[in-house]
Structure formats: C-alpha cells, structure tokens
Coordinates of C-alpha atoms and ligand atoms in Angstrom, one line a residue:
X30 CA 12.3 28.4 -13.6
X31 CA 13.0 31.4 -11.3
X32 CA 13.7 33.6 -14.3
X33 CA 10.0 33.6 -15.1
X34 CA 9.5 35.7 -12.1
X35 CA 11.8 38.5 -13.4
X36 CA 10.0 41.6 -14.7
X37 CA 9.8 41.7 -18.5
X38 CA 12.0 44.2 -20.2
X39 CA 9.9 46.1 -22.8
X40 CA 13.0 47.1 -24.9
X41 CA 13.5 43.4 -25.7
X42 CA 10.1 43.2 -27.4
X43 CA 11.2 43.2 -31.0
X44 CA 13.8 40.6 -30.4
X45 CA 11.6 38.3 -28.4
X46 CA 11.2 34.9 -30.0
X47 CA 8.6 32.3 -29.2
X48 CA 10.2 29.1 -28.1
X49 CA 6.9 27.4 -28.2
X50 CA 6.8 26.5 -31.8
X51 CA 3.8 24.3 -32.0
X52 CA 3.1 22.6 -35.3
X53 CA -0.4 21.4 -35.7
X54 CA -0.9 18.3 -37.8
X55 CA -4.4 17.1 -38.2
X56 CA -4.3 13.4 -37.4
X57 CA -7.8 12.5 -38.3
X58 CA -7.5 8.8 -37.9
X59 CA -6.1 9.1 -34.4
X60 CA -9.2 9.7 -32.4
X61 CA -7.8 8.2 -29.3
X62 CA -5.2 10.5 -27.9
X63 CA -3.1 10.2 -24.8
X64 CA -5.3 10.0 -21.7
X65 CA -6.4 13.4 -20.4
X66 CA -7.9 12.5 -17.1
X67 CA -10.5 14.5 -15.4
X68 CA -9.8 15.2 -11.9
X69 CA -12.8 16.5 -10.2
X70 CA -13.7 17.5 -6.7
X71 CA -16.9 15.6 -6.6
X72 CA -16.9 15.5 -2.9
X73 CA -17.3 19.2 -2.7
X74 CA -20.5 19.6 -4.6
X75 CA -22.8 20.0 -1.7
X76 CA -21.0 23.1 -0.5
X77 CA -23.9 24.9 -1.9
X78 CA -27.3 23.5 -0.7
X79 CA -28.4 23.8 -4.3
X80 CA -25.7 21.4 -5.2
X81 CA -26.5 18.8 -2.6
X82 CA -27.8 16.4 -5.3
X83 CA -24.3 16.4 -6.8
X84 CA -22.9 14.2 -4.2
X85 CA -25.4 11.5 -5.0
X86 CA -24.6 8.2 -6.6
X87 CA -26.5 9.4 -9.6
X88 CA -24.5 12.6 -10.2
X89 CA -21.2 10.9 -9.4
X90 CA -22.2 8.2 -12.0
X91 CA -22.9 10.9 -14.5
X92 CA -19.4 12.4 -13.9
X93 CA -17.8 9.0 -14.3
X94 CA -19.6 8.3 -17.5
X95 CA -18.6 11.8 -18.7
X96 CA -14.9 11.0 -18.2
X97 CA -14.0 11.8 -14.5
X98 CA -11.2 9.4 -13.5
X99 CA -9.9 10.9 -10.2
X100 CA -12.0 12.2 -7.3
X101 CA -10.5 14.8 -5.1
X102 CA -11.4 14.8 -1.4
X103 CA -10.3 18.2 -0.2
X104 CA -9.8 18.4 3.6
X105 CA -9.6 22.2 3.4
X106 CA -13.2 21.8 4.4
X107 CA -15.6 19.1 5.6
X108 CA -14.8 16.4 8.1
X109 CA -13.7 12.8 7.6
X110 CA -17.2 11.4 8.2
X111 CA -18.6 13.7 5.5
X112 CA -15.9 12.7 3.0
X113 CA -16.4 9.1 3.9
X114 CA -20.1 9.3 2.9
X115 CA -19.1 10.7 -0.4
X116 CA -16.5 8.1 -1.0
X117 CA -19.1 5.3 -0.2
X118 CA -21.3 6.9 -2.9
X119 CA -18.3 7.0 -5.3
X120 CA -17.7 3.2 -4.7
X121 CA -21.3 2.4 -5.6
X122 CA -21.1 4.6 -8.7
X123 CA -17.8 2.9 -9.8
X124 CA -19.4 -0.5 -9.4
X125 CA -22.5 0.4 -11.4
X126 CA -20.7 2.3 -14.2
X127 CA -17.7 -0.1 -14.3
X128 CA -15.4 3.0 -14.6
X129 CA -12.1 3.2 -12.8
X130 CA -11.6 6.2 -10.6
X131 CA -8.7 7.0 -8.3
X132 CA -9.0 8.6 -4.9
X133 CA -7.0 11.8 -4.2
X134 CA -6.7 13.3 -0.8
X135 CA -6.0 17.0 -0.9
X136 CA -4.3 18.5 2.1
X137 CA -5.0 21.9 3.8
X138 CA -1.3 22.8 4.3
X139 CA -0.4 26.4 5.0
X140 CA -3.7 27.7 3.5
X141 CA -5.1 30.8 5.3
X142 CA -8.8 31.0 5.6
X143 CA -11.4 33.5 6.7
X144 CA -14.4 31.8 8.4
X145 CA -17.8 33.5 8.3
X146 CA -19.7 31.4 10.9
X147 CA -23.0 33.1 10.5
X148 CA -22.9 32.8 6.7
X149 CA -24.5 36.3 6.4
X150 CA -23.1 37.9 3.2
X151 CA -20.4 40.4 4.1
X152 CA -20.4 43.5 2.0
X153 CA -17.0 45.3 1.7
X154 CA -16.8 48.9 0.5
X155 CA -14.0 50.2 -1.6
X156 CA -11.8 52.9 0.1
X157 CA -12.8 51.9 3.6
X158 CA -10.7 49.8 6.0
X159 CA -11.1 46.2 7.3
X160 CA -9.2 44.5 10.1
X161 CA -7.9 40.9 9.7
X162 CA -7.8 39.4 13.2
X163 CA -6.6 36.0 14.4
X164 CA -9.3 36.2 17.1
X165 CA -11.7 33.6 15.8
X166 CA -14.3 34.3 18.4
X167 CA -15.0 37.6 16.6
X168 CA -17.9 37.7 14.2
X169 CA -17.1 38.3 10.5
X170 CA -18.4 41.7 9.4
X171 CA -17.8 44.5 6.9
X172 CA -14.9 45.9 9.1
X173 CA -13.6 42.8 10.8
X174 CA -12.6 39.4 9.3
X175 CA -11.4 36.6 11.6
X176 CA -8.6 34.5 10.0
X177 CA -7.1 31.1 10.8
X178 CA -3.5 32.2 11.3
X179 CA -1.9 34.2 14.1
X180 CA 1.3 35.0 12.4
X181 CA 0.0 37.2 9.6
X182 CA 0.9 40.5 11.4
X183 CA 4.5 39.3 11.5
X184 CA 4.6 38.1 7.9
X185 CA 3.2 41.3 6.2
X186 CA 4.3 44.8 5.9
X187 CA 2.7 48.1 4.9
X188 CA 1.9 48.1 1.1
X189 CA 1.5 44.3 0.8
X190 CA -1.4 43.0 -1.3
X191 CA -3.9 40.6 0.1
X192 CA -6.6 38.7 -1.8
X193 CA -9.7 37.2 -0.2
X194 CA -12.1 35.1 -2.3
X195 CA -14.8 32.5 -1.9
X196 CA -13.2 29.1 -1.4
X197 CA -12.3 27.7 -4.8
X198 CA -12.9 31.3 -5.9
X199 CA -14.2 32.4 -9.2
X200 CA -11.9 35.4 -9.4
X201 CA -14.9 37.5 -10.1
X202 CA -14.5 41.0 -8.7
X203 CA -18.0 40.9 -7.2
X204 CA -17.2 37.9 -5.0
X205 CA -13.6 38.5 -4.2
X206 CA -11.7 41.5 -2.7
X207 CA -8.2 42.9 -3.0
X208 CA -6.7 44.7 0.0
X209 CA -3.7 46.7 0.7
X210 CA -2.0 46.5 4.1
X211 CA -1.9 50.0 5.8
X212 CA -1.1 49.2 9.4
X213 CA -0.2 46.4 11.8
X214 CA -1.6 46.6 15.3
X215 CA -0.5 43.8 17.6
X216 CA -1.7 40.6 15.9
X217 CA -4.2 42.5 13.8
X218 CA -3.6 43.6 10.2
X219 CA -5.4 46.8 9.0
X220 CA -6.2 46.9 5.3
X221 CA -7.6 49.3 2.8
X222 CA -10.3 47.8 0.6
X223 CA -9.4 48.2 -3.1
X224 CA -12.7 47.1 -4.6
X225 CA -16.3 46.8 -3.4
X226 CA -17.5 43.2 -3.1
X227 CA -19.9 40.9 -1.3
X228 CA -18.4 37.8 0.3
X229 CA -21.0 35.1 0.2
X230 CA -21.2 31.8 2.1
X231 CA -19.0 30.5 4.9
X232 CA -15.4 30.0 3.8
X233 CA -12.9 32.2 2.0
X234 CA -9.3 31.7 1.0
X235 CA -6.9 34.4 2.0
X236 CA -3.7 34.9 0.0
X237 CA -0.9 37.4 0.6
X238 CA 1.1 37.9 -2.6
X239 CA 4.7 36.7 -2.6
X240 CA 5.4 36.3 1.1
X241 CA 6.5 33.2 3.0
X242 CA 3.9 31.8 5.4
X243 CA 5.6 30.3 8.3
X244 CA 3.5 27.1 8.6
X245 CA 4.6 23.6 7.8
X246 CA 3.6 22.3 4.3
X247 CA 2.1 19.3 6.0
X248 CA 0.3 20.3 9.2
X249 CA -0.5 18.2 12.2
X250 CA -4.2 18.2 11.1
X251 CA -3.1 16.9 7.6
X252 CA -1.1 14.1 9.3
X253 CA -4.0 13.1 11.4
X254 CA -6.3 12.9 8.3
X255 CA -3.7 11.0 6.2
X256 CA -2.9 8.5 9.0
X257 CA -6.6 7.8 9.6
X258 CA -8.9 8.5 6.6
X259 CA -6.0 8.1 4.1
X260 CA -4.9 4.8 5.4
X261 CA -8.4 3.4 5.9
X262 CA -9.2 4.2 2.3
X263 CA -5.9 3.3 0.8
X264 CA -5.7 6.6 -1.2
X265 CA -4.1 6.5 -4.6
X266 CA -2.8 10.1 -4.8
X267 CA -1.9 12.7 -2.2
X268 CA -2.2 16.2 -3.4
X269 CA 0.3 18.2 -1.4
X270 CA -1.1 21.8 -1.2
X271 CA 1.4 24.7 -1.3
X272 CA 4.5 22.6 -2.0
X273 CA 7.3 25.0 -1.7
X274 CA 10.5 22.9 -1.4
X275 CA 11.7 19.4 -2.5
X276 CA 12.2 18.7 1.1
X277 CA 8.4 18.9 1.6
X278 CA 8.0 15.9 -0.7
X279 CA 10.8 14.0 0.9
X280 CA 9.3 14.5 4.4
X281 CA 5.8 13.4 3.2
X282 CA 7.2 10.4 1.4
X283 CA 9.0 9.4 4.5
X284 CA 5.9 9.9 6.6
X285 CA 3.8 7.8 4.2
X286 CA 6.3 5.0 4.2
X287 CA 6.2 4.8 8.0
X288 CA 2.4 4.6 8.1
X289 CA 2.3 1.3 6.3
X290 CA -0.1 0.7 3.5
X291 CA 0.5 4.0 1.7
X292 CA 4.0 3.4 0.3
X293 CA 2.5 3.1 -3.2
X294 CA 0.6 6.3 -2.9
X295 CA 1.6 8.9 -5.5
X296 CA 2.6 12.3 -4.2
X297 CA 1.5 15.2 -6.5
X298 CA 3.1 18.6 -5.6
X299 CA 0.6 21.4 -5.9
X300 CA 2.5 24.5 -7.0
X301 CA 0.6 27.5 -5.8
X302 CA 3.0 30.3 -5.3
X303 CA 6.3 31.9 -6.3
X304 CA 8.2 29.9 -3.7
X305 CA 7.1 26.7 -5.4
X306 CA 8.1 28.1 -8.8
X307 CA 11.5 29.1 -7.5
X308 CA 12.2 25.5 -6.4
X309 CA 10.2 23.9 -9.2
X310 CA 13.1 21.8 -10.7
X311 CA 14.0 20.2 -7.4
X312 CA 10.3 19.6 -6.5
X313 CA 9.7 17.9 -9.9
X314 CA 12.6 15.5 -9.2
X315 CA 11.0 14.3 -6.0
X316 CA 7.3 14.4 -6.9
X317 CA 5.3 11.8 -8.8
X318 CA 3.2 14.5 -10.5
X319 CA 2.6 18.3 -10.5
X320 CA -0.6 20.2 -10.0
X321 CA -0.4 23.7 -11.4
X322 CA -2.8 25.4 -9.0
X323 CA -3.6 28.3 -11.2
X324 CA -6.1 29.6 -8.7
X325 CA -3.5 30.6 -6.2
X326 CA -0.7 31.1 -8.8
X327 CA -2.9 33.6 -10.7
X328 CA -2.9 35.7 -7.6
X329 CA 0.7 35.3 -6.6
X330 CA 2.0 36.0 -10.0
X331 CA 1.2 39.1 -12.2
X332 CA -1.4 38.0 -14.7
X333 CA 1.0 38.3 -17.6
X334 CA 3.4 35.7 -16.1
X335 CA 1.0 32.7 -15.6
X336 CA 1.0 31.4 -19.2
X337 CA 4.8 31.3 -19.3
X338 CA 5.1 29.3 -16.1
X339 CA 2.4 26.9 -17.3
X340 CA 4.2 26.3 -20.6
X341 CA 7.6 25.9 -19.0
X342 CA 6.4 23.7 -16.2
X343 CA 4.3 21.4 -18.4
X344 CA 7.3 21.0 -20.7
X345 CA 9.5 20.0 -17.8
X346 CA 6.9 17.5 -16.5
X347 CA 6.6 16.0 -20.0
X348 CA 10.3 15.5 -20.3
X349 CA 10.4 14.0 -16.8
X350 CA 7.5 11.7 -17.7
X351 CA 5.5 12.9 -14.8
X352 CA 1.8 14.0 -15.1
X353 CA 1.1 17.7 -15.3
X354 CA -2.3 18.7 -14.0
X355 CA -4.0 22.1 -14.7
X356 CA -6.6 23.7 -12.5
X357 CA -9.2 26.4 -12.7
X358 CA -10.3 26.0 -16.3
X359 CA -14.0 26.8 -16.6
X360 CA -14.9 28.9 -13.6
X361 CA -17.8 30.4 -15.4
X362 CA -19.5 26.9 -15.6
X363 CA -20.1 27.1 -11.9
X364 CA -23.3 29.0 -12.8
X365 CA -23.5 28.6 -16.6
X366 CA -24.2 25.7 -18.9
X367 CA -21.4 26.8 -21.3
X368 CA -17.9 28.1 -20.7
X369 CA -16.7 31.4 -22.1
X370 CA -14.9 31.3 -25.4
X371 CA -11.7 32.3 -23.6
X372 CA -12.0 29.4 -21.1
X373 CA -12.8 26.8 -23.8
X374 CA -9.8 27.9 -25.8
X375 CA -7.6 27.8 -22.6
X376 CA -8.6 24.2 -22.0
X377 CA -7.5 23.2 -25.6
X378 CA -4.3 25.2 -25.2
X379 CA -3.5 23.4 -22.0
X380 CA -3.7 20.1 -23.8
X381 CA -1.6 21.4 -26.7
X382 CA 1.0 22.6 -24.1
X383 CA 1.2 18.9 -23.0
X384 CA -1.0 18.8 -19.9
X385 CA -2.1 15.4 -18.8
X386 CA -5.1 16.2 -16.7
X387 CA -7.6 18.9 -15.8
X388 CA -8.6 19.4 -12.2
X389 CA -12.0 21.0 -11.7
X390 CA -12.8 23.2 -8.7
X391 CA -15.8 25.4 -8.1
X392 CA -17.6 23.8 -11.1
X393 CA -18.1 20.6 -9.1
X394 CA -17.8 22.0 -5.6
X395 CA -20.9 24.2 -5.7
X396 CA -21.6 24.3 -9.4
X397 CA -25.0 23.8 -10.9
X398 CA -23.7 21.7 -13.8
X399 CA -21.1 19.2 -12.6
X400 CA -21.8 16.5 -15.2
X401 CA -22.1 19.0 -18.1
X402 CA -18.7 20.5 -17.0
X403 CA -16.9 17.2 -17.1
X404 CA -18.5 16.4 -20.4
X405 CA -17.7 19.7 -22.1
X406 CA -14.1 19.9 -20.8
X407 CA -13.7 16.3 -22.0
X408 CA -14.9 17.1 -25.5
X409 CA -12.6 20.1 -25.7
X410 CA -9.6 17.9 -24.6
X411 CA -10.5 15.2 -27.2
X412 CA -10.6 17.8 -30.0
X413 CA -7.3 19.2 -28.9
X414 CA -5.7 15.8 -28.8
X415 CA -6.7 15.2 -32.4
X416 CA -4.3 18.0 -33.4
X417 CA -1.6 17.3 -30.9
X418 CA 1.7 16.8 -32.7
X419 CA 2.6 13.4 -31.4
X420 CA 5.5 13.0 -33.8
X421 CA 7.3 16.1 -32.6
X422 CA 6.5 15.3 -29.0
X423 CA 8.0 11.8 -29.4
X424 CA 11.2 13.1 -31.0
X425 CA 11.6 15.7 -28.4
X426 CA 11.2 13.3 -25.5
X427 CA 13.6 10.8 -27.0
X428 CA 16.2 13.5 -27.7
X429 CA 15.8 14.9 -24.2
X430 CA 16.6 11.5 -22.6
X431 CA 19.7 11.2 -24.7
X432 CA 21.9 8.1 -25.1
X433 CA 22.6 5.6 -23.7
X434 CA 19.0 5.1 -22.6
X435 CA 18.1 2.7 -19.8
X436 CA 16.7 -0.6 -21.0
X437 CA 13.3 0.2 -19.7
X438 CA 13.2 3.7 -21.3
X439 CA 14.3 2.2 -24.6
X440 CA 11.7 -0.6 -24.4
X441 CA 8.9 1.9 -23.5
X442 CA 9.7 4.3 -26.3
X443 CA 10.2 1.5 -28.8
X444 CA 6.8 0.0 -27.9
X445 CA 5.1 3.3 -28.6
X446 CA 7.0 3.8 -31.8
X447 CA 6.1 0.3 -33.0
X448 CA 2.5 0.6 -32.0
X449 CA 2.2 3.8 -34.0
X450 CA 4.0 2.4 -37.0
X451 CA 1.9 -0.8 -37.2
X452 CA -1.2 1.1 -36.3
X453 CA -1.8 -1.1 -33.3
X454 CA -5.2 -0.6 -31.5
X455 CA -3.7 -1.0 -28.1
X456 CA -0.5 -1.5 -26.1
X457 CA -0.6 -4.2 -23.4
X458 CA 1.9 -3.7 -20.7
X459 CA 2.8 -6.2 -18.0
X460 CA 3.9 -4.4 -14.9
X461 CA 4.5 -5.0 -11.2
X462 CA 5.3 -1.6 -9.9
X463 CA 3.6 0.4 -12.7
X464 CA 6.9 1.8 -13.7
X465 CA 6.8 0.3 -17.3
X466 CA 3.2 1.5 -17.9
X467 CA 4.1 5.0 -16.7
X468 CA 7.1 5.2 -19.0
X469 CA 5.0 4.1 -22.0
X470 CA 2.5 6.9 -21.1
X471 CA 5.5 9.3 -21.1
X472 CA 5.9 8.7 -24.9
X473 CA 2.2 9.6 -25.5
X474 CA 0.9 6.6 -27.4
X475 CA -2.1 7.5 -29.6
X476 CA -3.8 4.2 -28.5
X477 CA -4.9 3.1 -25.1
X478 CA -2.5 1.2 -22.8
X479 CA -3.9 -1.8 -21.0
X480 CA -1.8 -2.4 -17.9
X481 CA -1.7 -5.9 -16.6
X482 CA -0.7 -6.1 -12.9
X483 CA -0.2 -9.6 -11.6
X484 CA 0.5 -9.3 -8.0
X485 CA 2.1 -12.0 -5.9
X486 CA 0.4 -12.7 -2.6
X487 CA 2.9 -12.6 0.3
X488 CA 2.4 -12.9 4.0
X489 CA 4.7 -12.2 6.9
X490 CA 2.2 -13.7 9.4
X491 CA 0.9 -10.3 10.3
X492 CA -0.5 -9.1 7.0
X493 CA -1.0 -10.1 3.5
X494 CA 0.6 -8.0 0.7
X495 CA 0.8 -8.1 -3.0
X496 CA 4.3 -7.4 -4.3
X497 CA 7.0 -8.5 -6.7
X498 CA 7.2 -9.3 -10.4
X499 CA 5.0 -12.1 -11.7
X500 CA 6.9 -15.3 -12.2
X501 CA 5.4 -17.7 -14.6
X502 CA 4.0 -20.6 -12.6
X503 CA 4.1 -18.8 -9.2
X504 CA 0.4 -17.9 -9.5
X505 CA -0.5 -20.8 -11.6
X506 CA -0.9 -18.5 -14.6
X507 CA 1.6 -18.2 -17.5
X508 CA 2.4 -15.0 -19.4
X509 CA 0.4 -16.4 -22.3
X510 CA -2.8 -17.1 -20.3
X511 CA -2.6 -13.7 -18.7
X512 CA -2.2 -12.1 -22.1
X513 CA -5.3 -13.8 -23.3
X514 CA -7.2 -12.4 -20.3
X515 CA -5.9 -8.9 -21.2
X516 CA -6.9 -9.3 -24.9
X517 CA -10.4 -10.5 -23.9
X518 CA -10.7 -7.5 -21.6
X519 CA -9.6 -5.2 -24.5
X520 CA -12.2 -6.9 -26.8
X521 CA -15.0 -6.6 -24.2
X522 CA -14.3 -3.0 -23.7
X523 CA -14.3 -2.3 -27.4
X524 CA -10.7 -1.2 -27.6
X525 CA -9.5 -4.3 -29.6
X526 CA -11.3 -5.9 -32.5
X527 CA -10.7 -9.0 -34.7
X528 CA -7.7 -8.7 -37.0
X529 CA -6.2 -5.8 -35.0
X530 CA -2.6 -5.5 -34.2
X531 CA -1.5 -5.2 -30.6
X532 CA 1.9 -4.4 -29.1
X533 CA 2.8 -6.3 -25.9
X534 CA 5.5 -5.4 -23.4
X535 CA 6.5 -8.1 -21.1
X536 CA 9.4 -9.9 -19.4
X537 CA 10.3 -13.3 -20.8
X538 CA 12.8 -14.9 -18.5
X539 CA 15.1 -12.0 -17.5
X540 CA 14.6 -10.1 -20.7
X541 CA 12.1 -7.3 -21.3
X542 CA 10.6 -7.8 -24.8
X543 CA 8.2 -6.1 -27.2
X544 CA 6.0 -8.3 -29.3
X545 CA 3.7 -7.3 -32.1
X546 CA 0.8 -9.7 -32.4
X547 CA -1.9 -9.8 -35.1
X548 CA -5.2 -11.2 -33.9
X549 CA -7.2 -13.7 -35.9
X550 CA -10.7 -13.5 -34.6
Ligands
ADP279 N1 4.5 -9.4 -13.9 C1 5.2 -9.3 -15.0 N2 5.1 -10.3 -16.0 C2 5.7 -10.1 -17.1 N3 6.4 -9.0 -17.5 C3 6.5 -8.1 -16.6 C4 5.9 -8.1 -15.3 N4 6.1 -7.0 -14.7 C5 6.9 -6.2 -15.5 N5 7.1 -6.8 -16.6 C6 7.8 -6.3 -17.8 O1 9.1 -6.1 -17.3 C7 9.6 -4.8 -17.6 C8 9.9 -4.0 -16.4 O2 8.6 -3.5 -15.9 P1 8.4 -2.6 -14.5 O3 7.0 -2.1 -14.5 O4 9.5 -1.7 -14.4 O5 8.5 -3.8 -13.5 P2 8.9 -3.8 -12.0 O6 7.7 -3.5 -11.3 O7 9.5 -5.1 -11.8 O8 9.9 -2.7 -11.9 C9 8.6 -4.2 -18.6 O9 8.9 -4.5 -19.9 C10 7.3 -4.9 -18.2 O10 6.4 -5.0 -19.2
PEP280 C1 -6.7 24.0 -7.1 C2 -6.2 25.0 -6.4 O1 -6.1 25.0 -5.0 P1 -7.3 24.7 -3.9 O2 -8.0 23.5 -4.4 O3 -6.5 24.5 -2.7 O4 -8.1 25.9 -3.9 C3 -5.7 26.2 -7.1 O5 -5.3 27.1 -6.4 O6 -5.9 26.3 -8.3
K281 K1 -6.7 22.1 -0.3
MG282 MG1 -5.1 26.6 -4.3

C-alpha cells in the first residue's frame, strides 16, 4: 500500500494501464443488492442551533426510514450526558420504526483541535501571520489560535503545511484555511496564512500534513468514555480514529476484553493519514472493518492520490471479507437539498469500487437536510448496486481465497452461489458468533441474508450471558421450529413470498449444511 504514496512518474503515462477493469452488466431483476449501510452521525445534528430539531425522535425516525442503519456517537465533541440523550431518542425511534440500528462510538484519538470559546467568527487574511499556541486560556482571534496540543512546536518544522477547518469540515476555501509554518517560538508555531477565510462556530480540526503526532491512538479520555458510556450502552462498533499501526487495534481489543461486556464489539480502524496507509495491510488483518476517512486523508495526501488509495484499500477489504466504509461524500448537502453532480457520481463509484457503507458527517452534524441526505445517498447506492458486477466479484473473491478452502468459507460461498442460481429470495443463516453470516456477506449475495442467532443463556452466579452454539433441545426449540420463525419473519417483512425458494445454512449434528427449500404457501 505504501507505493501509493510515491510520487507519480509522468514519463510512465503512456504505459500506464488501468487495473480497475470494471465491467458493468445491467442486472435488472436484481434490485436487492448487497447491503450498503448508511452510517450517519445523527448525534451531531444539533451542532448548529438550526439543526437542533435533527436530534429529535422525529428526525431520527426519518433517517431510519430513509436507510440509516448505524448511528455514530462522536466523542470529539459533546459530553456523555448529551450523547446519552440522543441515544435515548434513537431507542424510541428504533422501536417505533421497527428498524435495526447499530451504535458506534467514535473516539477522539490524537485529533488536534482549535477551540473558539467565544464563537465569534474569526477572519483570517491571506499573506498575514497567525500564531498557534497551546495556551488555551488565550482567546481565539485573527492572529492567535489556541490549540489542544502542546507538542506541535516539536513536531513541525519550517515549511510544513497545516490545515484548519470547521469540525467535519466542508473543504470549502471560505470556511477553511491553509497555513505554512514560518517559525517556531517556544511552544508557539508561527504560520503564514495562504488563503483568506472566515472560521465560523466553535470547533475546528487542525491537521498537519504527513507528520507523526506523538499522542496515543487511544487516549485516557477515550478509555474513560469507552469504559463508562460504551459499557453502559453495550456499543456494537468502536470507530478507532487515526489508527496508525496494527498494534493500536491489538491494544484496544485487549482493553475491550478486560472491560467485560464489550468483547463482541467490532473494532473499525479509521484510516486518516499516510501513517495508516503505510501500515494498512497489517491494520486490516487486526481490524473488523475499515473506515476510509477521506476528510483527513484528502488533506494528508495530494488530491490526485486519494482515489487510488480508495480503490486499493476497498479491494483489500473485499478480499478479506471486512466492511469498507467511505466518508465525506456529499458535503454540499450540508446546506443544499441536492448534491453536486460530482458528489453524486462519487457515491456511485464508491459502491462500484466495492464499498460496503457510507458514513455521513457534516450533512447530519449541522446539515439542514439530514433525512434528505440519507435518502438521496441511499438511492444513488441502490442504482449503483443494480449494475455492480456480482459475477466477476464472486469469482475474484473465490480465486483470492484459493484452495483448499476452510469448510466455513466453502459453505458460505456455496450458499451464495446456490442462492443466485436458484434465484432464492433470501438466505437464512444460523449463527452463534456471527462468523457464518459475515462470510456469506463477503460473497455479496444479491438477496437479503436473515441471520438467526439463538443464544444460550449461561450464568456463573455473577452474571447472565448468552453464548455458544445452539444445540437442538437445549433451549426447547429445534432447528426446524427456529427455521419456521425465520421464514415467518421473512414473510412478515416482505422479503419472502409464497412459492419462493430460500437457501438455509445451518448445522445438523456436527456438519454444516446448505439446504434449498421451496415454500408452498
Ligand atoms: N445456533 C446454530 N444452530 C444451527 N446451526 C448453526 C448455529 N450456529 C451456527 N450454525 C451453523 O454452523 C456453521 C458455523 O457458523 P458460525 O457462525 O461460524 O458459528 P460459530 O458461532 O459456532 O462459530 C454455519 O454453517 C452456521 O450456519
Ligand atoms: C470521518 C472522518 O473523521 P472525523 O469524523 O473524525 O472528522 C474523516 O476524516 O473523513
Ligand atoms: K472522532
Ligand atoms: Mg477524520
């Protein structure tokens, strides 16, 4: 992956071949593609007083109905009580809409911030200087910006590039500023302002291009939040901001396992800088999923390099069977009802690249149109899924795994193959750990997967827990009766109709089996 960072050689232009040979087949009958989930930071909406209504049960319900399936709670801002309030609203919305939605805690990590306590807009003039100071008692002004990190003066040198933008920035030149380091005086960093801009609101992200920030990936504050808010709310996903090494993931997994209660929590590595790209392969091996944080990546990388990393990283995630999440898609929808043509096309291309999910930012943090954003992005994804070349994808994934396959991998890929061949309307997968269901998703079935989890209740006198594979009889339910429940659920939700075919993956005795069943009524 590191080779992506090398400068391009213009003399190679004529010889350059595109490896990304997408073939578009219009599969008109396959309206249901693989699940592109909508990860949205619904908790952030009331960043803007105008958006306060967006945290309401009503707007959250609108987002759920429009396709949101993961809610991000970003601790880069806001306190636990605030996020708890939003989460309570989300729970009510989930109940009333009957939509499932996972909870993702997003860490702060080594993120550098500028805080403008007074919230007066700060106008910065090109070709003048501004001082970045760790003295947070200082007021933010046109020539002084207090930052949350005292090590900046040691990390930067003359000539380095610094970017400051509104939190979950739009990238627009009028709301963000580029600086060049001209001098270091004690703990202060003196910078030349490269473009005139007005910094609005309270919080800005500060990003120094391609330098190591000597802060832990998981900070003490993050640990405190995870061990309290995270445990209390039994979070489904932890988004580890600024993951830079595989060791970051190992440490966090170790930390989660010691907390008790969060050992099932999925860890998604957020790749936000060149350090993360350099160690991408090792990080992917340790993480449960990858978030391509294009907001920060787009600043750390030269603009012409971002697409290449996206394509290469998404491909690696696909082959590893781990979700790839793309961020910063329709920034312009923060203030507009429709995305730009370029943004709309970018969303579709992300799906065609093989992305599994879209993570919204400013659009739902302070945006005026959160529900419309989720809905439009969803429609674009659905259209792109229609022309996604499943056949080529499937062959590629099978070839990549090679032979001999593990039993489970073989069962999962065969289930998808069988389901496509018999035009099944759904795959029903029995699972205890979720491993089988995830492997099925890896092979991108064109029909929905209904995962049936039958937990076994256990107690060690101190606490009750649900673990272990379902054993016929142990819960008083047989495989057959549970299958009936799953089929009924599929029918009730409109996924399965009379006379449909359904593929079932389950264990019979010690053997994992695939059954094709044809429904009567
Ligand atoms: N509770 C269960 N009842 C019946 N079959 C199951 C159950 N859990 C898993 N299976 C089947 O067993 C195989 C292994 O599934 P997996 O999700 O890896 O289970 P585990 O959690 O035991 O690792 C798959 O074919 C899956 O469909
Ligand atoms: C999603 C991103 O990060 P954050 O939410 O921390 O701004 C990003 O950089 O694209
Ligand atoms: K964050
Ligand atoms: Mg970021």
